Amino acid sequence: MLNWIKWLVLGAIALVVLALGGVYMALHLSLPTLDGNHASSRITAPATLARDNMGHAVINAQDKFDAAYALGFAHGQDRFFQMDLQRRSASGRLAEWVGDVALEIDKNARFHQFSKRAVKVFDSLPLTQKQLLVSYSHGVNAALDEYTVPPFEYIAAGLTLSPWQPTDSILVAYSMYLDLQGGQIEIDLARTALKETYGTPLYNFITQPSRYQAALDGSELALYHADVPPYPILPEPTSSESTPSEPVSPEPSSTDSVSGGDNIHSVAPITTEISLQTYNAEELPDIGSNNWAVTGNLTTTGSGLLANDMHLGLRVPIIWYRTQLNYKDAPRATISEAYQSPDVSGVSSSVTSVSVTGVSLPGLPGVIVGTNNKVAWGFTNANLDNLDWIALADDTPTQMVDEVIVSKEVSHTYTLELSEYGPVKHVNGKRYALNWVAHHPFAVNLAIVNLGTANTVDDAIEVGKDIAIPTQNMVIVDDSGSAAWLPGGAVMNREQASFTAIDENTITPTAPTRTTNLPVVKNPSSNRIWTANARVISADDVARLGDGGYALGARGQQIRDRLFEKDTFNENDFYAIQLDNHAQFLLPWQQLLSGLLLNDNIEFKADLAYLRKWGECACEDSVGYTLVKHFRKEVVSQLFGKILTSIDNQGVQSRSLLRGIEPAVWQLIHTQPDSWLPEGTESFDDLLVDAYRRAKHTLLDEYSPIEANMEDLRWGSVNALTVKHPFSKQIPFVGHKLNMDTVEGFGDTYMPAVQSATFGASERFFVSPGHLDDAILTLPGAQSGHPLSPFFKTGFSDYATQAATPLLPGKIIHLRQWYPKDEG
């Protein structure tokens, strides 16, 4: 009997070992081939794809079309699953993979009809750009054809591969529209609901401008000087409305998700992660990106100097891909002339060598942020208003269109209502049509690749005026010392921007167009340029260009102030600004909380000690910072939570309104109107102290539930950076190996060093054209999404330790070569 049990156990172990061995063998077989010579009918001249010890893709080709082919091949080898997710999330085809759990996500995507729009965009592109997308897709599919076993993610999830189409790259661009402008879709409806539900006085109070303003021209919007309106009478929930059991929070906790992020906190494989990265409108206030620059007057080399760090959700693999493209190209007589020409070869008779280094986005050809050693460029989300919700009249005709959503379980019919202005949403019995720049053919093009041939800031400005991407703060420097800013990307042409929904009878009967009248700032007298998702445009331009959800401005002010602390800068000086985690924004909150707790020194003796030594920074060892931050969060929740919840109950997302809530909060604290006190609360001091108690106990319940030890509330632990793979929780025993090492939290919102548990700088880029040996590009992860690849984690340690990774590739260790295939 014992022998029988022994052999049974040994047999089971053997089966497990064999199964694991089979999985490992399959994973090993799915590794891409990084070396070798191959013939291809898709290229016109010899081309190479080299990789250094970080996996940095270095491409040499005869022209940009062959370079696009090689880049598509590299993306297909290292990041195809990422690309596949992007095209499926934008087209509303996730349920095909994961079933009905993704049904609502797919409905949200189908609302925008991006699959149909991608075809129209492709048809409208210049011939050169069509050829780039075709060459790129050929490269991607050549990589897929080499697989004898599909990439790791397809094995783990039991999914199938499908070829890449040229229009899929346009879907990737649309996925970025959803990430970067999705909040604009919500904020106009949230403002509308707020105004219609509670009236103009409360609307003006909650949306008032703040003292945190850092426009490039120094202009300021007039501050709010009216009295605090009385606390409103909340509407009764209807039977169709949901009533959350707790007030809305102004910021997600360390385990919440944020918009634009690739955050994973899922109960089912893949799906929750996808929904969060694209459609979750619960944004952290002031989570956006930074870029800034100085002219050559403030550098020792005389060249301009640029910093760029785009803040996005962090996961494995990361969003960006290290790329260097080397090819020949015909320079344009003028950039605009070449853009209009379907054949660039006719623009100029000379040919120049192009070398562009930076980051590409898997799914698209070209370098998104980078430098050609003459010019360098970077982006942050501009937040200009790029959409209108149009309130339709009762008799306005619409049509119903049925969309079939194929699911793993069963197919579903989604009925979409369309008007002449755009797709229609019903809110509180009213119909609103969405006119969004992303819905028009001029929203997407590949003009960004023309930055490779720009020799000066002026050249790059002309390219920036042609670029069609989600509107960005484009900051440019060149090797002669110039620096400039402009809104780069597609902007709707309107005489007046909308802040709430507009009536149909105010619409002019003309087709939407793209504006050509955009501001440019070049070589300002201060020699400094900065952006951080807050208002950069002049106050005079706000009426025309609008407010699509600007960041508060505290971060922008802090960057601006740091730039005026010195008269000479280098790359390391810029890196130090990017890592600035000084808690300037929370200083008044720390002072307020300390004063409140002094009134009860016995209960709060330990708390006051932590507040005194908080360090005025989002530092790893600061318990005081954690207490102050969560105190503010709870105060905002108690004051505005029920109001915002009532807005959510109307079917819109109120969280975007929190980005500018700070001045209203402080006006309430200073004036302390009785009508804003919750029932049973005698004074504002009581409200504030009770808010602190709740915040503290909530923190202890989460981070120290047994010991209730306040030392466990160190900011480094509470805000620890956890860059995870979407499958890590679904794979037993070894799934955690897919994640990056956990890093103690450093930074927060409202400061240059933006970081939450799954969100932060997706790249740290510092460059001076003409001096690339000193340039820095540090990324929060590596090139490959394959766990057995040597390039799966390489580079993350530099990010975690805040080291400077060189921009330029190192010694080449792998080489793929292609030769034109002899058709004879």
Short mmCIF file of N, CA, C and O in Angstrom, two decimals, residues 24-79:
data_model
loop_
_atom_site.label_atom_id
_atom_site.label_comp_id
_atom_site.label_asym_id
_atom_site.label_seq_id
_atom_site.Cartn_x
_atom_site.Cartn_y
_atom_site.Cartn_z
N TYR A 24 7.98 25.28 -20.69
CA TYR A 24 9.25 25.98 -20.89
C TYR A 24 9.72 25.81 -22.33
O TYR A 24 10.20 26.76 -22.96
N MET A 25 9.58 24.60 -22.87
CA MET A 25 10.02 24.37 -24.24
C MET A 25 9.20 25.21 -25.22
O MET A 25 9.75 25.79 -26.16
N ALA A 26 7.88 25.27 -24.98
CA ALA A 26 7.04 26.08 -25.86
C ALA A 26 7.45 27.55 -25.78
O ALA A 26 7.53 28.24 -26.81
N LEU A 27 7.69 28.05 -24.55
CA LEU A 27 8.12 29.44 -24.40
C LEU A 27 9.45 29.67 -25.10
O LEU A 27 9.64 30.70 -25.76
N HIS A 28 10.36 28.71 -24.97
CA HIS A 28 11.67 28.86 -25.60
C HIS A 28 11.53 28.91 -27.13
O HIS A 28 12.19 29.70 -27.80
N LEU A 29 10.64 28.06 -27.66
CA LEU A 29 10.44 28.05 -29.11
C LEU A 29 9.78 29.33 -29.61
O LEU A 29 9.90 29.66 -30.80
N SER A 30 9.09 30.04 -28.74
CA SER A 30 8.44 31.29 -29.16
C SER A 30 9.36 32.49 -29.12
O SER A 30 8.95 33.60 -29.47
N LEU A 31 10.61 32.29 -28.66
CA LEU A 31 11.57 33.40 -28.69
C LEU A 31 11.88 33.78 -30.13
O LEU A 31 12.06 32.92 -30.99
N PRO A 32 11.92 35.08 -30.43
CA PRO A 32 12.23 35.49 -31.81
C PRO A 32 13.69 35.25 -32.16
O PRO A 32 14.57 35.20 -31.30
N THR A 33 13.95 35.11 -33.44
CA THR A 33 15.31 34.93 -33.96
C THR A 33 15.94 36.31 -34.15
O THR A 33 15.41 37.14 -34.91
N LEU A 34 17.04 36.55 -33.47
CA LEU A 34 17.66 37.88 -33.47
C LEU A 34 18.83 38.02 -34.43
O LEU A 34 19.33 39.13 -34.63
N ASP A 35 19.29 36.93 -35.04
CA ASP A 35 20.44 36.98 -35.94
C ASP A 35 20.12 36.22 -37.22
O ASP A 35 19.25 35.35 -37.25
N GLY A 36 20.86 36.57 -38.28
CA GLY A 36 20.73 35.81 -39.52
C GLY A 36 20.54 36.70 -40.73
O GLY A 36 20.26 37.89 -40.63
N ASN A 37 20.70 36.10 -41.92
CA ASN A 37 20.54 36.78 -43.20
C ASN A 37 19.29 36.23 -43.88
O ASN A 37 19.05 35.01 -43.90
N HIS A 38 18.51 37.13 -44.47
CA HIS A 38 17.24 36.71 -45.07
C HIS A 38 16.96 37.56 -46.31
O HIS A 38 17.37 38.72 -46.39
N ALA A 39 16.25 36.96 -47.25
CA ALA A 39 15.83 37.67 -48.45
C ALA A 39 14.37 38.06 -48.30
O ALA A 39 13.57 37.34 -47.70
N SER A 40 14.02 39.23 -48.82
CA SER A 40 12.65 39.70 -48.74
C SER A 40 12.29 40.48 -49.99
O SER A 40 13.08 41.29 -50.49
N SER A 41 11.10 40.23 -50.49
CA SER A 41 10.60 40.98 -51.65
C SER A 41 9.98 42.31 -51.24
O SER A 41 9.54 43.07 -52.09
N ARG A 42 9.95 42.57 -49.92
CA ARG A 42 9.29 43.77 -49.41
C ARG A 42 10.24 44.95 -49.24
O ARG A 42 9.79 46.03 -48.84
N ILE A 43 11.53 44.77 -49.51
CA ILE A 43 12.49 45.86 -49.40
C ILE A 43 13.15 46.09 -50.75
O ILE A 43 13.14 45.22 -51.62
N THR A 44 13.73 47.26 -50.90
CA THR A 44 14.33 47.63 -52.18
C THR A 44 15.85 47.61 -52.15
O THR A 44 16.49 47.68 -53.20
N ALA A 45 16.44 47.54 -50.95
CA ALA A 45 17.90 47.57 -50.80
C ALA A 45 18.24 46.86 -49.50
O ALA A 45 17.37 46.65 -48.64
N PRO A 46 19.50 46.46 -49.31
CA PRO A 46 19.88 45.79 -48.06
C PRO A 46 19.51 46.63 -46.83
O PRO A 46 19.64 47.86 -46.84
N ALA A 47 19.05 45.97 -45.81
CA ALA A 47 18.66 46.63 -44.56
C ALA A 47 19.06 45.76 -43.39
O ALA A 47 19.17 44.53 -43.52
N THR A 48 19.30 46.39 -42.24
CA THR A 48 19.69 45.63 -41.05
C THR A 48 18.88 46.08 -39.83
O THR A 48 18.47 47.23 -39.71
N LEU A 49 18.69 45.14 -38.92
CA LEU A 49 18.12 45.39 -37.60
C LEU A 49 19.11 44.86 -36.58
O LEU A 49 19.28 43.64 -36.46
N ALA A 50 19.77 45.77 -35.88
CA ALA A 50 20.75 45.38 -34.87
C ALA A 50 20.19 45.67 -33.49
O ALA A 50 19.30 46.50 -33.32
N ARG A 51 20.73 44.95 -32.51
CA ARG A 51 20.33 45.18 -31.12
C ARG A 51 21.58 45.21 -30.25
O ARG A 51 22.49 44.39 -30.42
N ASP A 52 21.59 46.15 -29.27
CA ASP A 52 22.70 46.20 -28.34
C ASP A 52 22.35 45.38 -27.10
O ASP A 52 21.37 44.62 -27.10
N ASN A 53 23.12 45.52 -26.04
CA ASN A 53 22.90 44.67 -24.88
C ASN A 53 21.65 45.04 -24.09
O ASN A 53 21.29 44.36 -23.13
N MET A 54 20.96 46.12 -24.47
CA MET A 54 19.66 46.44 -23.88
C MET A 54 18.51 46.08 -24.81
O MET A 54 17.34 46.27 -24.46
N GLY A 55 18.84 45.59 -25.99
CA GLY A 55 17.81 45.30 -26.97
C GLY A 55 17.41 46.50 -27.80
O GLY A 55 16.46 46.43 -28.58
N HIS A 56 18.13 47.62 -27.64
CA HIS A 56 17.87 48.84 -28.42
C HIS A 56 17.88 48.49 -29.90
O HIS A 56 18.86 47.97 -30.42
N ALA A 57 16.78 48.77 -30.60
CA ALA A 57 16.67 48.44 -32.02
C ALA A 57 17.35 49.52 -32.85
O ALA A 57 16.94 50.68 -32.84
N VAL A 58 18.40 49.12 -33.57
CA VAL A 58 19.16 50.04 -34.43
C VAL A 58 18.97 49.59 -35.86
O VAL A 58 19.39 48.50 -36.25
N ILE A 59 18.32 50.42 -36.64
CA ILE A 59 17.92 50.05 -38.00
C ILE A 59 18.68 50.89 -39.01
O ILE A 59 18.76 52.12 -38.88
N ASN A 60 19.24 50.23 -40.00
CA ASN A 60 19.90 50.90 -41.12
C ASN A 60 19.21 50.45 -42.40
O ASN A 60 19.08 49.25 -42.66
N ALA A 61 18.76 51.42 -43.19
CA ALA A 61 18.02 51.10 -44.41
C ALA A 61 18.29 52.15 -45.47
O ALA A 61 18.78 53.25 -45.18
N GLN A 62 17.94 51.79 -46.69
CA GLN A 62 18.17 52.70 -47.80
C GLN A 62 17.22 53.89 -47.78
O GLN A 62 17.61 55.00 -48.11
N ASP A 63 15.98 53.66 -47.39
CA ASP A 63 15.00 54.75 -47.33
C ASP A 63 14.06 54.51 -46.15
O ASP A 63 14.15 53.50 -45.44
N LYS A 64 13.14 55.45 -45.94
CA LYS A 64 12.27 55.35 -44.77
C LYS A 64 11.25 54.23 -44.89
O LYS A 64 10.72 53.74 -43.87
N PHE A 65 10.98 53.78 -46.11
CA PHE A 65 10.04 52.68 -46.28
C PHE A 65 10.66 51.37 -45.84
O PHE A 65 10.03 50.57 -45.13
N ASP A 66 11.91 51.13 -46.23
CA ASP A 66 12.61 49.94 -45.74
C ASP A 66 12.86 50.03 -44.24
O ASP A 66 12.84 49.03 -43.53
N ALA A 67 13.11 51.25 -43.75
CA ALA A 67 13.27 51.43 -42.30
C ALA A 67 11.97 51.09 -41.57
O ALA A 67 11.98 50.48 -40.50
N ALA A 68 10.83 51.48 -42.16
CA ALA A 68 9.54 51.15 -41.56
C ALA A 68 9.32 49.65 -41.55
O ALA A 68 8.76 49.09 -40.58
N TYR A 69 9.74 48.97 -42.60
CA TYR A 69 9.64 47.51 -42.64
C TYR A 69 10.44 46.88 -41.49
O TYR A 69 9.92 46.01 -40.76
N ALA A 70 11.67 47.32 -41.31
CA ALA A 70 12.51 46.75 -40.26
C ALA A 70 11.97 47.08 -38.88
O ALA A 70 12.03 46.24 -37.96
N LEU A 71 11.43 48.29 -38.69
CA LEU A 71 10.86 48.65 -37.40
C LEU A 71 9.60 47.82 -37.12
O LEU A 71 9.39 47.36 -35.99
N GLY A 72 8.78 47.62 -38.15
CA GLY A 72 7.62 46.76 -37.97
C GLY A 72 8.03 45.35 -37.58
O GLY A 72 7.37 44.71 -36.74
N PHE A 73 9.11 44.87 -38.17
CA PHE A 73 9.62 43.54 -37.83
C PHE A 73 10.05 43.50 -36.37
O PHE A 73 9.72 42.56 -35.64
N ALA A 74 10.78 44.51 -35.92
CA ALA A 74 11.23 44.55 -34.53
C ALA A 74 10.05 44.62 -33.56
O ALA A 74 10.00 43.90 -32.56
N HIS A 75 9.08 45.48 -33.87
CA HIS A 75 7.89 45.57 -33.02
C HIS A 75 7.14 44.24 -33.00
O HIS A 75 6.65 43.80 -31.94
N GLY A 76 7.04 43.60 -34.16
CA GLY A 76 6.34 42.32 -34.24
C GLY A 76 7.04 41.24 -33.43
O GLY A 76 6.39 40.37 -32.85
N GLN A 77 8.36 41.27 -33.39
CA GLN A 77 9.10 40.29 -32.60
C GLN A 77 8.95 40.53 -31.09
O GLN A 77 8.79 39.58 -30.32
N ASP A 78 9.04 41.77 -30.68
CA ASP A 78 9.14 42.08 -29.24
C ASP A 78 7.84 42.49 -28.57
O ASP A 78 7.68 42.32 -27.36
N ARG A 79 6.88 43.04 -29.34
CA ARG A 79 5.72 43.68 -28.69
C ARG A 79 4.38 43.40 -29.38
O ARG A 79 3.46 44.20 -29.25
#
